[in-house]
């Protein structure tokens, strides 16, 4: 079911947190697991070296107008519920300033998906396990890079007929619990065009054991989109991409039981529900 709204996402109320002329606002103060959160900073002058601090790391923000900045963070689908703090820090007229907002992360119930797969799709020999580990490590390296922000809201769904399923599903394969599903699955015919959800640069375009023909786009400031099981891809690593560009087509490559697009989004803080990302207000 397509989510069409996000609580508190239309109006960004200001929560002044500094007497030094800088304030911070968020799209929601009560995000649930898997939710993206837009953060806006306003100041009465240019803020130098501005960084968005979330979960122990700093992320660049993009300037949307003089003295106004925007960032995007997320609550990972495996984060604990409870209090959290997002802050912005920088230099305002040579003085270090900080503004922060306290969030309350809400729990969220995810489906349990029990699957029975052939032994060859669920159990792997040593050589395959080595390949899986190496591919995971390489992707982690790509996800760790931080580039200038290219993304802008609204984000564009990756296919015309966006019918997502399974985000966060707790999967049990042949009776054994596995990692939760950190993306959505969109079942569509082989060959259906797949497009980029925002401007960016191709960070990965290659064949993987699990993902088959795979593309990852870096949208800047820790925001990445992931497209797996493609029949083919038409982009190359390092290529600059514009929102809406065709990057490939739906397929069933890799470990897939039929044609579909495995589509995920990572933002600073972790893996978020793409459907809730598309509900964020545009600018």
PDB file of N, CA, C and O in Angstrom, residues 101-167:
ATOM      1  N   UNK A 101      17.458  19.643  18.282  1.00  0.00           N
ATOM      2  CA  UNK A 101      16.070  19.228  18.505  1.00  0.00           C
ATOM      3  C   UNK A 101      16.083  17.817  19.073  1.00  0.00           C
ATOM      4  O   UNK A 101      16.835  16.952  18.594  1.00  0.00           O
ATOM      5  N   UNK A 102      15.252  17.600  20.058  1.00  0.00           N
ATOM      6  CA  UNK A 102      15.115  16.263  20.635  1.00  0.00           C
ATOM      7  C   UNK A 102      13.984  15.528  19.930  1.00  0.00           C
ATOM      8  O   UNK A 102      12.877  16.053  19.794  1.00  0.00           O
ATOM      9  N   UNK A 103      14.293  14.325  19.471  1.00  0.00           N
ATOM     10  CA  UNK A 103      13.315  13.475  18.807  1.00  0.00           C
ATOM     11  C   UNK A 103      12.908  12.331  19.735  1.00  0.00           C
ATOM     12  O   UNK A 103      13.652  11.958  20.635  1.00  0.00           O
ATOM     13  N   UNK A 104      11.743  11.771  19.474  1.00  0.00           N
ATOM     14  CA  UNK A 104      11.310  10.553  20.149  1.00  0.00           C
ATOM     15  C   UNK A 104      11.018   9.518  19.075  1.00  0.00           C
ATOM     16  O   UNK A 104      10.052   9.653  18.310  1.00  0.00           O
ATOM     17  N   UNK A 105      11.863   8.508  18.988  1.00  0.00           N
ATOM     18  CA  UNK A 105      11.711   7.473  17.960  1.00  0.00           C
ATOM     19  C   UNK A 105      10.649   6.479  18.401  1.00  0.00           C
ATOM     20  O   UNK A 105      10.711   5.921  19.501  1.00  0.00           O
ATOM     21  N   UNK A 106       9.676   6.265  17.519  1.00  0.00           N
ATOM     22  CA  UNK A 106       8.560   5.373  17.823  1.00  0.00           C
ATOM     23  C   UNK A 106       8.817   3.980  17.257  1.00  0.00           C
ATOM     24  O   UNK A 106       9.431   3.835  16.193  1.00  0.00           O
ATOM     25  N   UNK A 107       8.331   2.941  17.931  1.00  0.00           N
ATOM     26  CA  UNK A 107       8.464   1.591  17.373  1.00  0.00           C
ATOM     27  C   UNK A 107       7.561   1.423  16.157  1.00  0.00           C
ATOM     28  O   UNK A 107       6.657   2.236  15.912  1.00  0.00           O
ATOM     29  N   UNK A 108       7.805   0.406  15.406  1.00  0.00           N
ATOM     30  CA  UNK A 108       6.988   0.103  14.226  1.00  0.00           C
ATOM     31  C   UNK A 108       6.941  -1.399  14.035  1.00  0.00           C
ATOM     32  O   UNK A 108       7.964  -2.078  14.155  1.00  0.00           O
ATOM     33  N   UNK A 109       5.786  -1.905  13.765  1.00  0.00           N
ATOM     34  CA  UNK A 109       5.641  -3.345  13.550  1.00  0.00           C
ATOM     35  C   UNK A 109       5.902  -3.672  12.086  1.00  0.00           C
ATOM     36  O   UNK A 109       5.362  -3.030  11.179  1.00  0.00           O
ATOM     37  N   UNK A 110       6.744  -4.662  11.864  1.00  0.00           N
ATOM     38  CA  UNK A 110       7.032  -5.120  10.514  1.00  0.00           C
ATOM     39  C   UNK A 110       6.485  -6.536  10.328  1.00  0.00           C
ATOM     40  O   UNK A 110       6.401  -7.323  11.282  1.00  0.00           O
ATOM     41  N   UNK A 111       6.168  -6.847   9.093  1.00  0.00           N
ATOM     42  CA  UNK A 111       5.635  -8.169   8.791  1.00  0.00           C
ATOM     43  C   UNK A 111       6.705  -9.239   8.977  1.00  0.00           C
ATOM     44  O   UNK A 111       7.907  -8.977   8.873  1.00  0.00           O
ATOM     45  N   UNK A 112       6.261 -10.444   9.248  1.00  0.00           N
ATOM     46  CA  UNK A 112       7.132 -11.617   9.254  1.00  0.00           C
ATOM     47  C   UNK A 112       6.844 -12.393   7.976  1.00  0.00           C
ATOM     48  O   UNK A 112       5.700 -12.748   7.697  1.00  0.00           O
ATOM     49  N   UNK A 113       7.881 -12.621   7.191  1.00  0.00           N
ATOM     50  CA  UNK A 113       7.728 -13.268   5.891  1.00  0.00           C
ATOM     51  C   UNK A 113       8.454 -14.608   5.902  1.00  0.00           C
ATOM     52  O   UNK A 113       9.686 -14.643   5.938  1.00  0.00           O
ATOM     53  N   UNK A 114       7.696 -15.680   5.896  1.00  0.00           N
ATOM     54  CA  UNK A 114       8.284 -17.016   5.885  1.00  0.00           C
ATOM     55  C   UNK A 114       8.382 -17.505   4.451  1.00  0.00           C
ATOM     56  O   UNK A 114       7.414 -17.474   3.697  1.00  0.00           O
ATOM     57  N   UNK A 115       9.581 -17.950   4.083  1.00  0.00           N
ATOM     58  CA  UNK A 115       9.843 -18.361   2.707  1.00  0.00           C
ATOM     59  C   UNK A 115      10.506 -19.733   2.689  1.00  0.00           C
ATOM     60  O   UNK A 115      11.317 -20.053   3.564  1.00  0.00           O
ATOM     61  N   UNK A 116      10.140 -20.531   1.692  1.00  0.00           N
ATOM     62  CA  UNK A 116      10.808 -21.801   1.465  1.00  0.00           C
ATOM     63  C   UNK A 116      11.512 -21.732   0.114  1.00  0.00           C
ATOM     64  O   UNK A 116      10.874 -21.495  -0.917  1.00  0.00           O
ATOM     65  N   UNK A 117      12.836 -21.870   0.154  1.00  0.00           N
ATOM     66  CA  UNK A 117      13.636 -21.764  -1.063  1.00  0.00           C
ATOM     67  C   UNK A 117      14.408 -23.059  -1.302  1.00  0.00           C
ATOM     68  O   UNK A 117      14.713 -23.786  -0.348  1.00  0.00           O
ATOM     69  N   UNK A 118      14.747 -23.348  -2.555  1.00  0.00           N
ATOM     70  CA  UNK A 118      15.618 -24.495  -2.825  1.00  0.00           C
ATOM     71  C   UNK A 118      16.925 -24.360  -2.059  1.00  0.00           C
ATOM     72  O   UNK A 118      17.400 -23.248  -1.811  1.00  0.00           O
ATOM     73  N   UNK A 119      17.498 -25.479  -1.698  1.00  0.00           N
ATOM     74  CA  UNK A 119      18.724 -25.476  -0.907  1.00  0.00           C
ATOM     75  C   UNK A 119      19.814 -24.621  -1.551  1.00  0.00           C
ATOM     76  O   UNK A 119      20.550 -23.906  -0.870  1.00  0.00           O
ATOM     77  N   UNK A 120      19.901 -24.650  -2.860  1.00  0.00           N
ATOM     78  CA  UNK A 120      20.940 -23.897  -3.555  1.00  0.00           C
ATOM     79  C   UNK A 120      20.780 -22.388  -3.454  1.00  0.00           C
ATOM     80  O   UNK A 120      21.723 -21.643  -3.712  1.00  0.00           O
ATOM     81  N   UNK A 121      19.580 -21.920  -3.068  1.00  0.00           N
ATOM     82  CA  UNK A 121      19.345 -20.487  -2.927  1.00  0.00           C
ATOM     83  C   UNK A 121      19.450 -20.035  -1.467  1.00  0.00           C
ATOM     84  O   UNK A 121      19.339 -18.844  -1.179  1.00  0.00           O
ATOM     85  N   UNK A 122      19.638 -20.982  -0.560  1.00  0.00           N
ATOM     86  CA  UNK A 122      19.661 -20.634   0.870  1.00  0.00           C
ATOM     87  C   UNK A 122      20.936 -21.071   1.582  1.00  0.00           C
ATOM     88  O   UNK A 122      21.256 -20.556   2.645  1.00  0.00           O
ATOM     89  N   UNK A 123      21.661 -22.030   1.007  1.00  0.00           N
ATOM     90  CA  UNK A 123      22.895 -22.519   1.625  1.00  0.00           C
ATOM     91  C   UNK A 123      24.013 -22.431   0.594  1.00  0.00           C
ATOM     92  O   UNK A 123      23.831 -22.800  -0.569  1.00  0.00           O
ATOM     93  N   UNK A 124      25.202 -21.945   1.027  1.00  0.00           N
ATOM     94  CA  UNK A 124      26.252 -21.627   0.076  1.00  0.00           C
ATOM     95  C   UNK A 124      27.567 -22.283   0.459  1.00  0.00           C
ATOM     96  O   UNK A 124      27.876 -22.448   1.650  1.00  0.00           O
ATOM     97  N   UNK A 125      28.346 -22.647  -0.568  1.00  0.00           N
ATOM     98  CA  UNK A 125      29.652 -23.242  -0.302  1.00  0.00           C
ATOM     99  C   UNK A 125      30.646 -22.157   0.105  1.00  0.00           C
ATOM    100  O   UNK A 125      30.351 -20.957   0.074  1.00  0.00           O
ATOM    101  N   UNK A 126      31.844 -22.572   0.493  1.00  0.00           N
ATOM    102  CA  UNK A 126      32.837 -21.633   1.017  1.00  0.00           C
ATOM    103  C   UNK A 126      33.211 -20.565  -0.002  1.00  0.00           C
ATOM    104  O   UNK A 126      33.362 -19.382   0.344  1.00  0.00           O
ATOM    105  N   UNK A 127      33.386 -20.971  -1.254  1.00  0.00           N
ATOM    106  CA  UNK A 127      33.785 -19.995  -2.279  1.00  0.00           C
ATOM    107  C   UNK A 127      32.710 -18.928  -2.462  1.00  0.00           C
ATOM    108  O   UNK A 127      33.015 -17.734  -2.617  1.00  0.00           O
ATOM    109  N   UNK A 128      31.456 -19.359  -2.430  1.00  0.00           N
ATOM    110  CA  UNK A 128      30.357 -18.397  -2.576  1.00  0.00           C
ATOM    111  C   UNK A 128      30.290 -17.463  -1.380  1.00  0.00           C
ATOM    112  O   UNK A 128      30.061 -16.251  -1.524  1.00  0.00           O
ATOM    113  N   UNK A 129      30.514 -18.008  -0.185  1.00  0.00           N
ATOM    114  CA  UNK A 129      30.506 -17.170   1.018  1.00  0.00           C
ATOM    115  C   UNK A 129      31.621 -16.123   0.965  1.00  0.00           C
ATOM    116  O   UNK A 129      31.432 -14.977   1.398  1.00  0.00           O
ATOM    117  N   UNK A 130      32.778 -16.502   0.441  1.00  0.00           N
ATOM    118  CA  UNK A 130      33.872 -15.538   0.288  1.00  0.00           C
ATOM    119  C   UNK A 130      33.454 -14.432  -0.671  1.00  0.00           C
ATOM    120  O   UNK A 130      33.688 -13.232  -0.416  1.00  0.00           O
ATOM    121  N   UNK A 131      32.815 -14.811  -1.778  1.00  0.00           N
ATOM    122  CA  UNK A 131      32.356 -13.806  -2.743  1.00  0.00           C
ATOM    123  C   UNK A 131      31.321 -12.882  -2.108  1.00  0.00           C
ATOM    124  O   UNK A 131      31.402 -11.654  -2.265  1.00  0.00           O
ATOM    125  N   UNK A 132      30.364 -13.439  -1.379  1.00  0.00           N
ATOM    126  CA  UNK A 132      29.327 -12.634  -0.732  1.00  0.00           C
ATOM    127  C   UNK A 132      29.957 -11.637   0.235  1.00  0.00           C
ATOM    128  O   UNK A 132      29.594 -10.460   0.270  1.00  0.00           O
ATOM    129  N   UNK A 133      30.914 -12.098   1.030  1.00  0.00           N
ATOM    130  CA  UNK A 133      31.583 -11.210   1.982  1.00  0.00           C
ATOM    131  C   UNK A 133      32.347 -10.088   1.310  1.00  0.00           C
ATOM    132  O   UNK A 133      32.316  -8.942   1.756  1.00  0.00           O
ATOM    133  N   UNK A 134      33.042 -10.430   0.226  1.00  0.00           N
ATOM    134  CA  UNK A 134      33.821  -9.419  -0.499  1.00  0.00           C
ATOM    135  C   UNK A 134      32.903  -8.374  -1.132  1.00  0.00           C
ATOM    136  O   UNK A 134      33.203  -7.170  -1.116  1.00  0.00           O
ATOM    137  N   UNK A 135      31.776  -8.814  -1.687  1.00  0.00           N
ATOM    138  CA  UNK A 135      30.847  -7.873  -2.307  1.00  0.00           C
ATOM    139  C   UNK A 135      30.209  -6.958  -1.259  1.00  0.00           C
ATOM    140  O   UNK A 135      30.037  -5.752  -1.487  1.00  0.00           O
ATOM    141  N   UNK A 136      29.886  -7.519  -0.100  1.00  0.00           N
ATOM    142  CA  UNK A 136      29.308  -6.700   0.973  1.00  0.00           C
ATOM    143  C   UNK A 136      30.304  -5.658   1.460  1.00  0.00           C
ATOM    144  O   UNK A 136      29.944  -4.495   1.703  1.00  0.00           O
ATOM    145  N   UNK A 137      31.563  -6.050   1.590  1.00  0.00           N
ATOM    146  CA  UNK A 137      32.595  -5.116   2.046  1.00  0.00           C
ATOM    147  C   UNK A 137      32.801  -3.996   1.032  1.00  0.00           C
ATOM    148  O   UNK A 137      32.990  -2.827   1.402  1.00  0.00           O
ATOM    149  N   UNK A 138      32.759  -4.332  -0.251  1.00  0.00           N
ATOM    150  CA  UNK A 138      32.943  -3.317  -1.285  1.00  0.00           C
ATOM    151  C   UNK A 138      31.790  -2.319  -1.284  1.00  0.00           C
ATOM    152  O   UNK A 138      31.993  -1.105  -1.406  1.00  0.00           O
ATOM    153  N   UNK A 139      30.572  -2.820  -1.115  1.00  0.00           N
ATOM    154  CA  UNK A 139      29.430  -1.911  -1.056  1.00  0.00           C
ATOM    155  C   UNK A 139      29.516  -1.008   0.170  1.00  0.00           C
ATOM    156  O   UNK A 139      29.215   0.189   0.096  1.00  0.00           O
ATOM    157  N   UNK A 140      29.926  -1.559   1.301  1.00  0.00           N
ATOM    158  CA  UNK A 140      30.070  -0.748   2.515  1.00  0.00           C
ATOM    159  C   UNK A 140      31.070   0.379   2.284  1.00  0.00           C
ATOM    160  O   UNK A 140      30.878   1.507   2.759  1.00  0.00           O
ATOM    161  N   UNK A 141      32.128   0.072   1.553  1.00  0.00           N
ATOM    162  CA  UNK A 141      33.130   1.100   1.249  1.00  0.00           C
ATOM    163  C   UNK A 141      32.506   2.207   0.401  1.00  0.00           C
ATOM    164  O   UNK A 141      32.753   3.402   0.635  1.00  0.00           O
ATOM    165  N   UNK A 142      31.690   1.839  -0.572  1.00  0.00           N
ATOM    166  CA  UNK A 142      31.048   2.851  -1.412  1.00  0.00           C
ATOM    167  C   UNK A 142      30.059   3.696  -0.598  1.00  0.00           C
ATOM    168  O   UNK A 142      29.987   4.912  -0.757  1.00  0.00           O
ATOM    169  N   UNK A 143      29.309   3.032   0.288  1.00  0.00           N
ATOM    170  CA  UNK A 143      28.327   3.754   1.095  1.00  0.00           C
ATOM    171  C   UNK A 143      28.979   4.695   2.106  1.00  0.00           C
ATOM    172  O   UNK A 143      28.337   5.625   2.590  1.00  0.00           O
ATOM    173  N   UNK A 144      30.235   4.467   2.432  1.00  0.00           N
ATOM    174  CA  UNK A 144      30.890   5.274   3.461  1.00  0.00           C
ATOM    175  C   UNK A 144      31.384   6.621   2.950  1.00  0.00           C
ATOM    176  O   UNK A 144      31.736   7.492   3.746  1.00  0.00           O
ATOM    177  N   UNK A 145      31.396   6.823   1.644  1.00  0.00           N
ATOM    178  CA  UNK A 145      31.927   8.083   1.134  1.00  0.00           C
ATOM    179  C   UNK A 145      30.902   9.202   1.289  1.00  0.00           C
ATOM    180  O   UNK A 145      29.692   8.973   1.218  1.00  0.00           O
ATOM    181  N   UNK A 146      31.395  10.400   1.519  1.00  0.00           N
ATOM    182  CA  UNK A 146      30.532  11.566   1.704  1.00  0.00           C
ATOM    183  C   UNK A 146      30.900  12.608   0.653  1.00  0.00           C
ATOM    184  O   UNK A 146      32.038  13.084   0.602  1.00  0.00           O
ATOM    185  N   UNK A 147      29.942  12.946  -0.190  1.00  0.00           N
ATOM    186  CA  UNK A 147      30.146  13.913  -1.266  1.00  0.00           C
ATOM    187  C   UNK A 147      29.180  15.083  -1.080  1.00  0.00           C
ATOM    188  O   UNK A 147      28.230  14.998  -0.294  1.00  0.00           O
ATOM    189  N   UNK A 148      29.388  16.197  -1.789  1.00  0.00           N
ATOM    190  CA  UNK A 148      28.476  17.345  -1.642  1.00  0.00           C
ATOM    191  C   UNK A 148      27.042  16.975  -1.999  1.00  0.00           C
ATOM    192  O   UNK A 148      26.801  16.127  -2.869  1.00  0.00           O
ATOM    193  N   UNK A 149      26.063  17.586  -1.347  1.00  0.00           N
ATOM    194  CA  UNK A 149      24.657  17.262  -1.615  1.00  0.00           C
ATOM    195  C   UNK A 149      24.256  17.537  -3.062  1.00  0.00           C
ATOM    196  O   UNK A 149      24.538  18.608  -3.596  1.00  0.00           O
ATOM    197  N   UNK A 150      23.605  16.561  -3.687  1.00  0.00           N
ATOM    198  CA  UNK A 150      23.029  16.742  -5.022  1.00  0.00           C
ATOM    199  C   UNK A 150      21.506  16.586  -4.986  1.00  0.00           C
ATOM    200  O   UNK A 150      20.818  17.036  -5.886  1.00  0.00           O
ATOM    201  N   UNK A 151      21.011  15.887  -3.977  1.00  0.00           N
ATOM    202  CA  UNK A 151      19.583  15.575  -3.914  1.00  0.00           C
ATOM    203  C   UNK A 151      18.743  16.823  -3.654  1.00  0.00           C
ATOM    204  O   UNK A 151      19.193  17.787  -3.058  1.00  0.00           O
ATOM    205  N   UNK A 152      17.520  16.761  -4.122  1.00  0.00           N
ATOM    206  CA  UNK A 152      16.499  17.757  -3.810  1.00  0.00           C
ATOM    207  C   UNK A 152      15.155  17.041  -3.695  1.00  0.00           C
ATOM    208  O   UNK A 152      14.920  16.056  -4.383  1.00  0.00           O
ATOM    209  N   UNK A 153      14.302  17.539  -2.842  1.00  0.00           N
ATOM    210  CA  UNK A 153      12.942  17.008  -2.786  1.00  0.00           C
ATOM    211  C   UNK A 153      12.092  17.729  -3.830  1.00  0.00           C
ATOM    212  O   UNK A 153      12.363  18.888  -4.151  1.00  0.00           O
ATOM    213  N   UNK A 154      11.073  17.062  -4.384  1.00  0.00           N
ATOM    214  CA  UNK A 154      10.671  15.700  -4.085  1.00  0.00           C
ATOM    215  C   UNK A 154      11.523  14.668  -4.829  1.00  0.00           C
ATOM    216  O   UNK A 154      12.013  14.939  -5.929  1.00  0.00           O
ATOM    217  N   UNK A 155      11.658  13.506  -4.220  1.00  0.00           N
ATOM    218  CA  UNK A 155      12.290  12.384  -4.896  1.00  0.00           C
ATOM    219  C   UNK A 155      11.274  11.738  -5.840  1.00  0.00           C
ATOM    220  O   UNK A 155      10.066  11.808  -5.613  1.00  0.00           O
ATOM    221  N   UNK A 156      11.784  11.107  -6.888  1.00  0.00           N
ATOM    222  CA  UNK A 156      10.940  10.518  -7.923  1.00  0.00           C
ATOM    223  C   UNK A 156      10.915   9.004  -7.763  1.00  0.00           C
ATOM    224  O   UNK A 156      11.979   8.376  -7.677  1.00  0.00           O
ATOM    225  N   UNK A 157       9.748   8.361  -7.699  1.00  0.00           N
ATOM    226  CA  UNK A 157       9.725   6.892  -7.636  1.00  0.00           C
ATOM    227  C   UNK A 157      10.509   6.287  -8.808  1.00  0.00           C
ATOM    228  O   UNK A 157      10.531   6.848  -9.911  1.00  0.00           O
ATOM    229  N   UNK A 158      11.155   5.136  -8.593  1.00  0.00           N
ATOM    230  CA  UNK A 158      12.049   4.579  -9.615  1.00  0.00           C
ATOM    231  C   UNK A 158      11.336   3.968 -10.818  1.00  0.00           C
ATOM    232  O   UNK A 158      11.983   3.693 -11.829  1.00  0.00           O
ATOM    233  N   UNK A 159      10.053   3.723 -10.691  1.00  0.00           N
ATOM    234  CA  UNK A 159       9.278   3.149 -11.801  1.00  0.00           C
ATOM    235  C   UNK A 159       7.933   3.860 -11.868  1.00  0.00           C
ATOM    236  O   UNK A 159       7.457   4.426 -10.882  1.00  0.00           O
ATOM    237  N   UNK A 160       7.313   3.818 -13.049  1.00  0.00           N
ATOM    238  CA  UNK A 160       6.018   4.481 -13.227  1.00  0.00           C
ATOM    239  C   UNK A 160       4.951   3.873 -12.319  1.00  0.00           C
ATOM    240  O   UNK A 160       4.178   4.592 -11.687  1.00  0.00           O
ATOM    241  N   UNK A 161       4.886   2.547 -12.281  1.00  0.00           N
ATOM    242  CA  UNK A 161       3.897   1.861 -11.445  1.00  0.00           C
ATOM    243  C   UNK A 161       4.585   1.425 -10.153  1.00  0.00           C
ATOM    244  O   UNK A 161       5.124   0.320 -10.063  1.00  0.00           O
ATOM    245  N   UNK A 162       4.549   2.318  -9.182  1.00  0.00           N
ATOM    246  CA  UNK A 162       5.254   2.079  -7.921  1.00  0.00           C
ATOM    247  C   UNK A 162       4.312   1.357  -6.954  1.00  0.00           C
ATOM    248  O   UNK A 162       3.423   1.968  -6.360  1.00  0.00           O
ATOM    249  N   UNK A 163       4.521   0.035  -6.813  1.00  0.00           N
ATOM    250  CA  UNK A 163       3.686  -0.781  -5.933  1.00  0.00           C
ATOM    251  C   UNK A 163       4.613  -1.551  -4.983  1.00  0.00           C
ATOM    252  O   UNK A 163       4.898  -2.734  -5.193  1.00  0.00           O
ATOM    253  N   UNK A 164       5.066  -0.885  -3.938  1.00  0.00           N
ATOM    254  CA  UNK A 164       6.095  -1.479  -3.079  1.00  0.00           C
ATOM    255  C   UNK A 164       5.545  -2.493  -2.089  1.00  0.00           C
ATOM    256  O   UNK A 164       4.368  -2.466  -1.721  1.00  0.00           O
ATOM    257  N   UNK A 165       6.425  -3.388  -1.652  1.00  0.00           N
ATOM    258  CA  UNK A 165       6.070  -4.374  -0.635  1.00  0.00           C
ATOM    259  C   UNK A 165       7.317  -4.771   0.144  1.00  0.00           C
ATOM    260  O   UNK A 165       8.445  -4.603  -0.324  1.00  0.00           O
ATOM    261  N   UNK A 166       7.083  -5.261   1.355  1.00  0.00           N
ATOM    262  CA  UNK A 166       8.082  -5.989   2.147  1.00  0.00           C
ATOM    263  C   UNK A 166       9.111  -5.140   2.872  1.00  0.00           C
ATOM    264  O   UNK A 166      10.048  -5.703   3.445  1.00  0.00           O
ATOM    265  N   UNK A 167       8.996  -3.801   2.906  1.00  0.00           N
ATOM    266  CA  UNK A 167      10.021  -3.073   3.638  1.00  0.00           C
ATOM    267  C   UNK A 167      10.036  -3.501   5.108  1.00  0.00           C
ATOM    268  O   UNK A 167       9.002  -3.536   5.765  1.00  0.00           O
TER     269      UNK A 167
END
